[in-house]
Short mmCIF file of C-alpha atoms and ligand atoms in Angstrom, two decimals:
data_model
loop_
_atom_site.label_atom_id
_atom_site.label_comp_id
_atom_site.label_asym_id
_atom_site.label_seq_id
_atom_site.Cartn_x
_atom_site.Cartn_y
_atom_site.Cartn_z
CA MET A 1 7.80 -8.94 -7.77
CA LYS A 2 6.33 -6.22 -9.97
CA LEU A 3 2.76 -5.87 -8.73
CA LEU A 4 -0.40 -4.03 -9.68
CA VAL A 5 -2.45 -3.09 -6.60
CA THR A 6 -6.01 -1.90 -7.21
CA GLY A 7 -7.61 0.23 -4.48
CA GLY A 8 -4.22 0.99 -2.95
CA ALA A 9 -5.42 4.34 -1.57
CA GLY A 10 -8.00 2.62 0.64
CA TYR A 11 -7.50 1.26 4.14
CA VAL A 12 -6.43 -2.32 3.42
CA GLY A 13 -4.79 -1.44 0.09
CA SER A 14 -2.60 1.29 1.58
CA VAL A 15 -1.29 -0.91 4.40
CA CYS A 16 -0.76 -3.89 2.08
CA SER A 17 1.06 -1.68 -0.44
CA ALA A 18 3.31 -0.37 2.34
CA VAL A 19 4.02 -3.96 3.46
CA LEU A 20 4.75 -5.07 -0.13
CA LEU A 21 7.12 -2.11 -0.61
CA ALA A 22 8.83 -2.87 2.72
CA ASN A 23 9.42 -6.40 1.44
CA GLY A 24 11.19 -5.09 -1.66
CA HIS A 25 8.36 -5.40 -4.19
CA ASP A 26 7.57 -2.87 -6.91
CA VAL A 27 4.04 -1.48 -6.54
CA THR A 28 1.80 0.32 -9.05
CA ILE A 29 -1.53 1.46 -7.64
CA ILE A 30 -4.75 2.09 -9.57
CA ASP A 31 -7.30 4.03 -7.49
CA ASN A 32 -10.11 6.38 -8.50
CA PHE A 33 -10.25 8.03 -5.03
CA SER A 34 -13.99 7.39 -4.85
CA VAL A 35 -13.33 6.29 -1.27
CA GLY A 36 -9.56 6.34 -0.78
CA ASN A 37 -7.32 9.23 0.20
CA ARG A 38 -4.42 10.74 -1.72
CA ASP A 39 -2.24 10.80 1.39
CA ALA A 40 -2.80 7.05 1.80
CA VAL A 41 -0.73 6.23 -1.30
CA PRO A 42 2.57 5.05 0.21
CA ALA A 43 5.78 6.80 -0.86
CA GLY A 44 7.55 4.58 -3.36
CA ALA A 45 4.37 3.33 -5.04
CA LYS A 46 3.56 4.49 -8.56
CA LEU A 47 0.05 5.90 -8.88
CA VAL A 48 -2.31 5.63 -11.84
CA GLU A 49 -5.50 7.57 -11.10
CA GLY A 50 -8.70 6.19 -12.56
CA ASN A 51 -11.11 3.28 -12.67
CA VAL A 52 -9.79 -0.26 -12.67
CA ALA A 53 -11.81 -1.05 -15.80
CA ASP A 54 -10.30 1.90 -17.71
CA LYS A 55 -6.69 1.53 -16.56
CA ALA A 56 -5.97 -2.17 -15.95
CA LEU A 57 -5.13 -3.15 -19.54
CA GLU A 58 -3.08 0.01 -20.12
CA VAL A 59 -1.01 -0.61 -16.96
CA LEU A 60 -0.59 -4.37 -17.40
CA SER A 61 0.47 -3.92 -21.05
CA SER A 62 3.01 -1.22 -20.18
CA ASP A 63 5.48 -3.71 -18.64
CA THR A 64 5.70 -7.33 -17.44
CA PHE A 65 3.78 -7.63 -14.18
CA ASP A 66 4.25 -10.64 -11.89
CA GLY A 67 0.92 -10.28 -10.16
CA VAL A 68 -2.16 -8.32 -9.17
CA VAL A 69 -3.64 -7.65 -5.73
CA HIS A 70 -7.24 -6.59 -6.18
CA PHE A 71 -8.71 -4.54 -3.30
CA ALA A 72 -10.75 -1.99 -5.27
CA ALA A 73 -14.45 -2.32 -4.48
CA LEU A 74 -17.33 -0.51 -2.88
CA SER A 75 -18.12 -2.09 0.48
CA LEU A 76 -20.96 -0.30 2.29
CA VAL A 77 -23.59 -2.93 3.03
CA GLY A 78 -26.51 -0.49 3.44
CA GLU A 79 -25.64 1.42 0.27
CA SER A 80 -25.43 -1.87 -1.64
CA VAL A 81 -29.04 -2.61 -0.64
CA GLU A 82 -30.21 0.84 -1.78
CA GLU A 83 -28.09 1.06 -4.95
CA PRO A 84 -27.31 -2.48 -6.12
CA SER A 85 -26.59 -1.33 -9.66
CA LYS A 86 -23.63 0.73 -8.43
CA TYR A 87 -22.25 -2.35 -6.63
CA TRP A 88 -22.69 -4.87 -9.44
CA ARG A 89 -21.13 -2.48 -11.96
CA ASN A 90 -18.28 -1.30 -9.78
CA ASN A 91 -17.42 -4.57 -8.09
CA VAL A 92 -18.25 -7.27 -10.63
CA GLY A 93 -18.06 -5.23 -13.85
CA GLN A 94 -14.66 -3.73 -13.02
CA THR A 95 -13.31 -7.08 -11.85
CA LEU A 96 -14.24 -8.72 -15.15
CA SER A 97 -12.30 -6.01 -17.01
CA LEU A 98 -9.32 -6.61 -14.73
CA LEU A 99 -9.51 -10.38 -15.29
CA ASP A 100 -9.73 -9.85 -19.06
CA ALA A 101 -6.68 -7.59 -18.89
CA MET A 102 -4.80 -10.29 -16.94
CA ARG A 103 -5.79 -12.91 -19.54
CA ASP A 104 -4.82 -10.64 -22.45
CA THR A 105 -1.40 -9.76 -20.99
CA GLY A 106 -0.59 -13.22 -19.59
CA THR A 107 -0.50 -11.95 -16.00
CA LYS A 108 -1.03 -15.12 -14.01
CA ASN A 109 -0.92 -14.34 -10.29
CA LEU A 110 -3.89 -12.81 -8.43
CA VAL A 111 -4.86 -12.16 -4.81
CA PHE A 112 -8.40 -10.94 -4.25
CA SER A 113 -10.18 -9.37 -1.23
CA SER A 114 -13.22 -11.49 -0.61
CA THR A 115 -15.24 -11.27 2.58
CA ALA A 116 -17.00 -13.06 5.42
CA ALA A 117 -20.18 -11.50 3.99
CA THR A 118 -20.18 -14.26 1.32
CA TYR A 119 -21.34 -16.69 4.04
CA GLY A 120 -24.33 -14.63 5.22
CA GLU A 121 -25.77 -15.85 8.51
CA PRO A 122 -23.74 -18.97 9.35
CA GLU A 123 -25.34 -22.10 10.81
CA LYS A 124 -22.39 -22.53 13.17
CA THR A 125 -19.10 -20.98 14.17
CA PRO A 126 -16.20 -20.95 13.61
CA ILE A 127 -16.86 -20.55 9.90
CA THR A 128 -14.90 -22.84 7.60
CA GLU A 129 -14.48 -22.41 3.86
CA ASP A 130 -16.63 -25.45 3.04
CA MET A 131 -19.71 -23.97 4.72
CA PRO A 132 -22.58 -22.77 2.47
CA THR A 133 -22.33 -19.32 0.96
CA ALA A 134 -25.58 -17.36 1.24
CA PRO A 135 -24.91 -13.62 1.25
CA THR A 136 -27.67 -11.53 2.83
CA ASN A 137 -26.93 -8.31 0.91
CA PRO A 138 -25.80 -7.23 -2.59
CA TYR A 139 -22.30 -6.34 -1.33
CA GLY A 140 -21.69 -9.94 -0.22
CA ALA A 141 -23.33 -11.25 -3.38
CA THR A 142 -21.01 -9.20 -5.63
CA LYS A 143 -17.99 -10.58 -3.78
CA LEU A 144 -19.26 -14.15 -4.15
CA ALA A 145 -19.88 -13.53 -7.87
CA MET A 146 -16.29 -12.31 -8.19
CA ASP A 147 -15.05 -15.44 -6.44
CA TYR A 148 -16.96 -17.53 -9.02
CA ALA A 149 -15.59 -15.47 -11.91
CA ILE A 150 -12.04 -15.85 -10.59
CA SER A 151 -12.46 -19.64 -10.32
CA SER A 152 -13.49 -19.97 -13.94
CA TYR A 153 -10.81 -17.56 -15.24
CA ALA A 154 -8.17 -19.40 -13.21
CA LYS A 155 -9.16 -22.74 -14.71
CA ALA A 156 -9.59 -21.58 -18.30
CA TYR A 157 -6.67 -19.14 -18.58
CA GLY A 158 -4.13 -20.67 -16.20
CA ILE A 159 -4.26 -17.86 -13.64
CA GLY A 160 -3.08 -18.73 -10.12
CA ALA A 161 -5.48 -17.04 -7.72
CA THR A 162 -6.30 -16.72 -4.03
CA SER A 163 -9.44 -15.20 -2.54
CA LEU A 164 -8.92 -14.10 1.04
CA ARG A 165 -12.20 -13.88 2.95
CA TYR A 166 -11.51 -11.24 5.55
CA PHE A 167 -13.49 -10.98 8.76
CA ASN A 168 -13.33 -7.60 10.61
CA VAL A 169 -10.06 -5.95 9.68
CA ALA A 170 -8.79 -3.40 12.21
CA GLY A 171 -5.68 -1.67 13.53
CA ALA A 172 -3.04 0.28 11.66
CA TRP A 173 0.51 -0.19 10.46
CA GLY A 174 3.33 1.90 9.02
CA GLY A 175 1.45 5.20 9.35
CA PHE A 176 -1.61 3.92 7.41
CA GLY A 177 -5.03 3.12 8.80
CA GLU A 178 -8.77 3.78 8.55
CA ASN A 179 -9.89 7.28 7.52
CA ARG A 180 -13.06 7.06 5.44
CA ARG A 181 -15.50 9.85 4.60
CA VAL A 182 -18.34 7.46 5.43
CA GLU A 183 -17.38 5.21 8.33
CA THR A 184 -19.34 2.08 9.28
CA HIS A 185 -16.71 -0.02 11.07
CA LEU A 186 -16.99 -0.37 14.84
CA ILE A 187 -13.48 0.47 16.05
CA PRO A 188 -12.96 3.68 14.01
CA LEU A 189 -16.49 4.80 14.96
CA ILE A 190 -15.74 4.31 18.66
CA LEU A 191 -12.43 6.15 18.28
CA GLN A 192 -14.28 9.08 16.69
CA VAL A 193 -16.15 9.38 20.01
CA ALA A 194 -12.83 9.40 21.88
CA LEU A 195 -11.59 12.15 19.55
CA GLY A 196 -14.71 14.22 20.33
CA HIS A 197 -15.94 14.00 16.72
CA ARG A 198 -19.02 11.92 17.61
CA GLU A 199 -21.15 12.04 20.77
CA ASP A 200 -21.67 8.37 21.46
CA ILE A 201 -21.49 4.89 20.01
CA LYS A 202 -24.63 2.89 19.22
CA ILE A 203 -24.91 -0.73 20.33
CA PHE A 204 -27.31 -2.47 17.97
CA GLY A 205 -29.00 -5.17 20.04
CA ASN A 206 -28.42 -6.20 23.66
CA ASP A 207 -30.38 -9.45 23.48
CA TRP A 208 -28.29 -11.56 21.12
CA PRO A 209 -27.56 -15.14 22.20
CA THR A 210 -24.01 -14.18 23.26
CA PRO A 211 -22.40 -13.99 26.74
CA ASP A 212 -23.14 -10.27 27.25
CA GLY A 213 -26.04 -9.94 24.77
CA THR A 214 -24.12 -7.86 22.22
CA ALA A 215 -22.93 -9.11 18.82
CA VAL A 216 -19.62 -10.95 18.64
CA ARG A 217 -17.12 -10.45 15.81
CA ASP A 218 -13.64 -11.66 14.90
CA TYR A 219 -11.08 -8.82 14.58
CA ILE A 220 -7.95 -9.37 12.53
CA HIS A 221 -4.97 -7.00 12.73
CA ILE A 222 -4.27 -5.33 9.40
CA LYS A 223 -0.58 -6.31 9.51
CA ASP A 224 -1.46 -10.00 9.93
CA LEU A 225 -3.90 -9.63 7.03
CA ALA A 226 -1.27 -7.97 4.84
CA ASP A 227 1.22 -10.76 5.57
CA ALA A 228 -1.30 -13.32 4.28
CA HIS A 229 -1.39 -11.49 0.92
CA LEU A 230 2.36 -11.87 0.57
CA LEU A 231 2.18 -15.57 1.39
CA ALA A 232 -0.63 -16.03 -1.14
CA LEU A 233 1.26 -14.19 -3.91
CA GLU A 234 4.32 -16.34 -3.27
CA SER A 235 2.44 -19.64 -3.41
CA ASN A 236 -0.24 -19.27 -6.14
CA THR A 237 0.03 -21.94 -8.81
CA PRO A 238 -1.27 -21.58 -12.39
CA GLY A 239 -4.84 -22.76 -12.92
CA ASN A 240 -5.66 -23.01 -9.20
CA HIS A 241 -8.06 -20.82 -7.24
CA ARG A 242 -7.78 -21.14 -3.47
CA ILE A 243 -10.12 -19.63 -0.89
CA PHE A 244 -9.02 -18.88 2.67
CA ASN A 245 -10.83 -17.30 5.61
CA LEU A 246 -8.77 -14.80 7.56
CA GLY A 247 -9.59 -13.91 11.13
CA SER A 248 -7.87 -14.18 14.48
CA GLY A 249 -10.13 -17.11 15.45
CA ASP A 250 -11.37 -15.30 18.54
CA GLY A 251 -14.60 -13.36 19.08
CA PHE A 252 -15.07 -10.08 20.94
CA SER A 253 -18.46 -8.60 21.78
CA VAL A 254 -19.38 -5.01 20.97
CA ARG A 255 -19.26 -4.27 24.70
CA GLU A 256 -15.79 -5.78 25.02
CA VAL A 257 -14.57 -3.67 22.09
CA ILE A 258 -16.00 -0.49 23.64
CA ASP A 259 -14.42 -1.34 27.01
CA THR A 260 -11.05 -1.95 25.35
CA CYS A 261 -11.31 1.40 23.55
CA ARG A 262 -12.12 3.10 26.88
CA LYS A 263 -9.03 1.52 28.43
CA VAL A 264 -6.73 2.43 25.54
CA THR A 265 -7.96 6.01 25.06
CA GLY A 266 -8.81 6.92 28.67
CA HIS A 267 -12.07 8.41 27.34
CA PRO A 268 -15.45 7.41 28.92
CA ILE A 269 -16.96 6.75 25.41
CA PRO A 270 -20.72 6.97 26.08
CA ALA A 271 -22.67 4.07 24.57
CA VAL A 272 -26.35 4.10 23.61
CA GLU A 273 -28.35 0.91 23.20
CA ALA A 274 -30.46 0.63 20.04
CA PRO A 275 -32.57 -2.17 18.51
CA ARG A 276 -30.97 -4.95 16.49
CA ARG A 277 -30.32 -4.21 12.80
CA ALA A 278 -31.91 -6.56 10.27
CA GLY A 279 -29.46 -9.02 8.76
CA ASP A 280 -26.82 -8.71 11.51
CA PRO A 281 -25.73 -12.21 12.62
CA ALA A 282 -25.19 -12.70 16.39
CA THR A 283 -21.70 -14.16 16.07
CA LEU A 284 -19.14 -14.24 13.25
CA ILE A 285 -15.90 -16.03 13.98
CA ALA A 286 -13.52 -17.40 11.36
CA SER A 287 -11.72 -20.65 11.29
CA SER A 288 -8.37 -19.73 9.69
CA GLN A 289 -7.10 -23.28 9.99
CA ARG A 290 -6.83 -23.71 6.22
CA ALA A 291 -4.74 -20.53 5.82
CA MET A 292 -2.48 -21.68 8.61
CA GLU A 293 -2.02 -25.15 7.15
CA GLU A 294 -1.75 -24.29 3.47
CA LEU A 295 -0.22 -20.79 3.52
CA GLY A 296 1.82 -21.22 6.70
CA TRP A 297 0.10 -18.05 7.97
CA ARG A 298 0.31 -17.23 11.69
CA PRO A 299 -1.56 -14.20 13.05
CA ARG A 300 0.71 -12.42 15.53
CA PHE A 301 -1.38 -9.50 16.78
CA THR A 302 -4.52 -11.24 18.03
CA ASP A 303 -4.75 -9.24 21.26
CA LEU A 304 -7.64 -6.77 20.97
CA GLU A 305 -5.80 -4.16 23.02
CA THR A 306 -2.89 -4.14 20.54
CA ILE A 307 -5.31 -3.81 17.61
CA VAL A 308 -7.13 -0.87 19.26
CA ALA A 309 -3.90 0.78 20.46
CA ASP A 310 -2.46 0.73 16.91
CA ALA A 311 -5.73 2.13 15.50
CA TRP A 312 -5.76 4.84 18.19
CA THR A 313 -2.16 5.92 17.50
CA PHE A 314 -3.02 6.25 13.81
CA THR A 315 -6.34 8.05 14.45
CA GLN A 316 -4.63 10.61 16.69
CA SER A 317 -1.89 11.17 14.11
CA LEU A 318 -4.53 12.27 11.56
CA GLY A 319 -5.32 15.55 13.32
CA ASP A 320 -7.22 17.75 10.89
CA ARG A 321 -6.92 15.12 8.13
CA ALA A 322 -9.48 12.93 9.96
CA HIS A 323 -12.63 13.02 7.82
CA SER A 324 -14.75 12.84 10.99
CA ALA A 325 -13.20 16.17 12.09
CA HIS A 326 -15.03 17.97 9.28
CA LYS A 327 -18.57 16.72 9.85
N1 NAD B 1 -12.17 -3.45 5.87
C1 NAD B 1 -12.71 -4.63 6.13
O1 NAD B 1 -12.96 -4.98 7.32
C2 NAD B 1 -13.00 -5.60 5.01
C3 NAD B 1 -13.58 -6.84 5.33
C4 NAD B 1 -13.84 -7.74 4.29
C5 NAD B 1 -13.50 -7.43 2.98
N2 NAD B 1 -12.97 -6.22 2.69
C6 NAD B 1 -12.64 -5.92 1.29
O2 NAD B 1 -11.30 -5.48 1.21
C7 NAD B 1 -11.15 -4.48 0.19
C8 NAD B 1 -10.53 -3.25 0.78
O3 NAD B 1 -11.34 -2.80 1.86
P1 NAD B 1 -11.09 -1.40 2.53
O4 NAD B 1 -11.70 -1.46 3.86
O5 NAD B 1 -9.66 -1.03 2.37
O6 NAD B 1 -11.98 -0.48 1.59
P2 NAD B 1 -11.73 1.05 1.16
O7 NAD B 1 -13.05 1.54 0.71
O8 NAD B 1 -11.01 1.76 2.23
O9 NAD B 1 -10.76 0.91 -0.10
C9 NAD B 1 -11.21 0.58 -1.40
C10 NAD B 1 -10.41 1.42 -2.38
O10 NAD B 1 -10.79 1.07 -3.71
C11 NAD B 1 -10.97 2.28 -4.47
N3 NAD B 1 -11.91 1.92 -5.55
C12 NAD B 1 -13.19 1.45 -5.43
N4 NAD B 1 -13.69 1.18 -6.64
C13 NAD B 1 -12.73 1.48 -7.56
C14 NAD B 1 -12.65 1.40 -8.98
N5 NAD B 1 -13.66 0.96 -9.70
N6 NAD B 1 -11.50 1.81 -9.57
C15 NAD B 1 -10.47 2.26 -8.84
N7 NAD B 1 -10.48 2.35 -7.51
C16 NAD B 1 -11.60 1.97 -6.87
C17 NAD B 1 -11.48 3.29 -3.47
O11 NAD B 1 -11.26 4.64 -3.86
C18 NAD B 1 -10.67 2.92 -2.23
O12 NAD B 1 -9.41 3.60 -2.21
C19 NAD B 1 -12.54 -4.25 -0.38
O13 NAD B 1 -12.65 -5.01 -1.56
C20 NAD B 1 -13.47 -4.78 0.72
O14 NAD B 1 -14.66 -5.26 0.16
C21 NAD B 1 -12.70 -5.30 3.68
#
């Protein structure tokens, strides 16, 4: 397939682009490098530098594209609370331009990165797709708005679309992984301690209603996540918008993640306990039953040690290119 990938210089976009290329697809990336890295654009992908809203129509009109995989977004929860305008414009505004470009060029196959944050604080776990959506921050709200926009575009313009609601994506594949200037994700933050780029890791809350008192999250290996995108692209049907949760279906506490990182890296990784953060749910675990049944998706790398080991191999390979090395 000839595919447009937005945000292909970011973490998920770079790995997915590498997986698409490895499966024989033709990949054109649009990225403005607001977050992504130039060295994360996989060899073999064509690069168009710029904003999705400015470049989508130009790229999609330049040839016949079979589909679009839309990763480009801003995704820092705290920043979205402080600067909602930036998030609504960048996430929703740019997505509407992309959807218009798809409509205008007759491009009818879309896979979109949605998020567990659309559910907010769930009433129960595991979270299924029919549970209420009630995002607790503007980031999650922009993603939910995009899901709504995609539904109506799919129906009116015959686009076949899938929103994949990722839980905590982690690990690395094919020489690509997490290397952000501003890092907020637990595993890369812990690994920065092991690299000596950060003194300790903060544990926010030790009194959650969980087995060891720390928050529990569902970690999905980036390669399993990427495979789901391929399955979605291959099975979208015109006019239909499907929504699937993607997680490994298992929860690991913050303490368990830190212990696994200690084991994998051999570093003591000092941890400091801090108060709970507002808006953090105690437990977030996905039910990926629907993706398994309807996409035929099977996560293969559900072992936390494998996820951390792959992330650690990648993090070490960065050397001086690690953004955390320059703080
Ligand atoms: N990483 C996770 O655990 C996770 C979980 C749930 C959902 N998601 C979603 O998956 C997607 C990818 O996440 P990620 O972790 O790879 O993020 P990332 O920040 O690493 O990558 C996003 C990429 O999009 C680019 N970008 C942003 N706005 C753009 C614009 N207007 N025009 C062009 N390029 C633009 C950035 O430069 C960056 O390269 C995001 O939409 C995110 O919301 C990620």
